[in-house]
CSV table of C-alpha atoms in Angstrom, one decimal:
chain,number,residue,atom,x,y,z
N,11,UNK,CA,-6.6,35.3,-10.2
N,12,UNK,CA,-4.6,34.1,-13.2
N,13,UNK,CA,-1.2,35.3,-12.0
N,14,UNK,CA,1.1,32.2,-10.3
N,15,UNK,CA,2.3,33.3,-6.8
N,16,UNK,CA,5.1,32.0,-5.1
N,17,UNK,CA,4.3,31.1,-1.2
N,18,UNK,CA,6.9,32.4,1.4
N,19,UNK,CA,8.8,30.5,3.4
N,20,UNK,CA,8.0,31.1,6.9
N,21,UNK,CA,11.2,30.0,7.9
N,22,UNK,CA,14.2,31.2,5.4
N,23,UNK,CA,17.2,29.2,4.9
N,24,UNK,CA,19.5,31.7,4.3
N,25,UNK,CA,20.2,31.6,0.9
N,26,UNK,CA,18.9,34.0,-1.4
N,27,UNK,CA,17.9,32.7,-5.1
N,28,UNK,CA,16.7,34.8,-7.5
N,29,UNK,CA,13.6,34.4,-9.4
N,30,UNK,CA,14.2,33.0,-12.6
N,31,UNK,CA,12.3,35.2,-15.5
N,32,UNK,CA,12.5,35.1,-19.0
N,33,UNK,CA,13.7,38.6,-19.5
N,34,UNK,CA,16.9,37.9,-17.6
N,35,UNK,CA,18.2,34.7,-18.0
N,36,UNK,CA,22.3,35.6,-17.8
N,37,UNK,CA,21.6,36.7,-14.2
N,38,UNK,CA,21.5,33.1,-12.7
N,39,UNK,CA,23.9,32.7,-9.4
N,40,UNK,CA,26.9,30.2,-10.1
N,41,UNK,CA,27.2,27.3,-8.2
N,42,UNK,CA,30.7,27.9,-7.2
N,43,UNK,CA,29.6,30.8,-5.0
N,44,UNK,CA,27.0,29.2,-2.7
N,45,UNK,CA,27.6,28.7,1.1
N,46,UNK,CA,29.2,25.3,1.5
N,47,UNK,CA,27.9,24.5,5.0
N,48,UNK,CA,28.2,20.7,5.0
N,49,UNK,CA,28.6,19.1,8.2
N,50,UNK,CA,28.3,15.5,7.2
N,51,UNK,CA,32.1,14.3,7.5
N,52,UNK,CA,32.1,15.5,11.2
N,53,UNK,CA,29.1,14.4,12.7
N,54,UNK,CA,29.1,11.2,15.0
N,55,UNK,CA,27.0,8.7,14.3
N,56,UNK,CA,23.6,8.5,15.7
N,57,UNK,CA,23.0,6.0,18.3
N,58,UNK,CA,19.9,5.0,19.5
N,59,UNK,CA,18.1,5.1,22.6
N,60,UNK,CA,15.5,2.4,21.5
N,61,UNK,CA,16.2,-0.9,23.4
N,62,UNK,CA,17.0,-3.7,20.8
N,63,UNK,CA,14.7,-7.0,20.9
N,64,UNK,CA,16.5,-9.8,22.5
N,65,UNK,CA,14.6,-13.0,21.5
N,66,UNK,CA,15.0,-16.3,23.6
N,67,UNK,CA,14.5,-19.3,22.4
N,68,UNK,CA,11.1,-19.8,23.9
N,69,UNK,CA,9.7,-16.4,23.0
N,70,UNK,CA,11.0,-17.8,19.2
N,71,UNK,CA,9.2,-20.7,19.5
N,72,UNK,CA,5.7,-19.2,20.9
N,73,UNK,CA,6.5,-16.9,17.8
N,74,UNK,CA,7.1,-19.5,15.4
N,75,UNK,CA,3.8,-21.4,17.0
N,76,UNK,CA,2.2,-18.5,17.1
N,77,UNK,CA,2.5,-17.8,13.1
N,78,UNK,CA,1.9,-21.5,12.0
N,79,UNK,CA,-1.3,-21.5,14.2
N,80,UNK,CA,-2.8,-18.1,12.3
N,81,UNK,CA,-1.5,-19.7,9.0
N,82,UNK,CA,-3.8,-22.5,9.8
N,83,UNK,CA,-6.7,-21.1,10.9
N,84,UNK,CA,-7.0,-18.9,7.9
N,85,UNK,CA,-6.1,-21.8,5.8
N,86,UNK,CA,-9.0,-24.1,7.3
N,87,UNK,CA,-11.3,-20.7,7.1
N,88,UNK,CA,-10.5,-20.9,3.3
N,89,UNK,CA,-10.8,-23.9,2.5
N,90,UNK,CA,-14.2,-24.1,4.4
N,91,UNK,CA,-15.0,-21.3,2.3
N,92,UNK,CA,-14.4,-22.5,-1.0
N,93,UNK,CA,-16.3,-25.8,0.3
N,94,UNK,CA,-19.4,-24.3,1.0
N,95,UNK,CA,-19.7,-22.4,-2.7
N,96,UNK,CA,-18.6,-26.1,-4.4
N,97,UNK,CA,-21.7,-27.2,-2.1
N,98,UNK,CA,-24.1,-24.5,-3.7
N,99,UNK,CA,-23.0,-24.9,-6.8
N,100,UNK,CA,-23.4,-28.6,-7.1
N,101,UNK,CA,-26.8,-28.3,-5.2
N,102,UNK,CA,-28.1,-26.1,-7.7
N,103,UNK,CA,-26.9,-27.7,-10.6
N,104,UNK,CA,-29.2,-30.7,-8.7
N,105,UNK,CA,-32.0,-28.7,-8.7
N,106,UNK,CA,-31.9,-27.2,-11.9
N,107,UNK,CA,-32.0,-30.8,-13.7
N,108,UNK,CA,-35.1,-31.7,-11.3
N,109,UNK,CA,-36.6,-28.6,-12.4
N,110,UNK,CA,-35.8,-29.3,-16.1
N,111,UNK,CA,-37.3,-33.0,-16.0
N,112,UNK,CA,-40.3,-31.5,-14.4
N,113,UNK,CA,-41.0,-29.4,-16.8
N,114,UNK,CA,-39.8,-31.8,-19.8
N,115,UNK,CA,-42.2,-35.0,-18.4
N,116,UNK,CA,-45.2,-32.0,-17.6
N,117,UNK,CA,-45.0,-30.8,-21.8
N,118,UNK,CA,-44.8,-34.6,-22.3
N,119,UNK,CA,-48.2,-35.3,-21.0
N,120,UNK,CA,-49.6,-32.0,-23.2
């Protein structure tokens, strides 16, 4: 249960390296003698079969109105926000000194 184990590749790449173990380190492969199987310097570029976005000038400008109409409307929806908890606030603050000259003129009377 202990014991590490090493998953197998299901699909090998064709090089073979050797478990590395402390009894045996001196047995590691040099570097020189590995497959050199790079294809990079002949390969032609890639080129894409995507369609590349062609804007107008209208489909700009519905873009461009587009944005500054969102950046507006959650602009407003903030600031309405924030509004509305300045309103609590300052409503409770009211009601709080009502309470506490209620209470002061009531002990007053005592």
């Amino acid at each position: 249960m202990l014991k590490p184990r090493i998953p197998v590749n299901d699909q090998p790449t064709g090089q073979i390296i050797p478990l590395i173990t402390t009894a045996a380190p001196a047995e590691l492969p040099h570097p020189g003698n590995a497959p050199s199987h790079c294809f990079c310097e002949n390969r032609a570029p890639a080129v894409s079969t995507r369609p590349s976005v062609q804007l107008t000038p209208g489909a700009l400008t519905l873009v461009v109105g587009g944005g500054t109409a969102a950046v507006l409307v959650v602009g407003a929806v903030l600031v309405s926000m924030l509004l509305a908890v300045a309103i609590t606030g300052v409503s409770l603050a009211i009601c709080a000194l009502v309470v506490r000259s209620l209470i002061r003129t009531d002990l007053k009377r005592r």
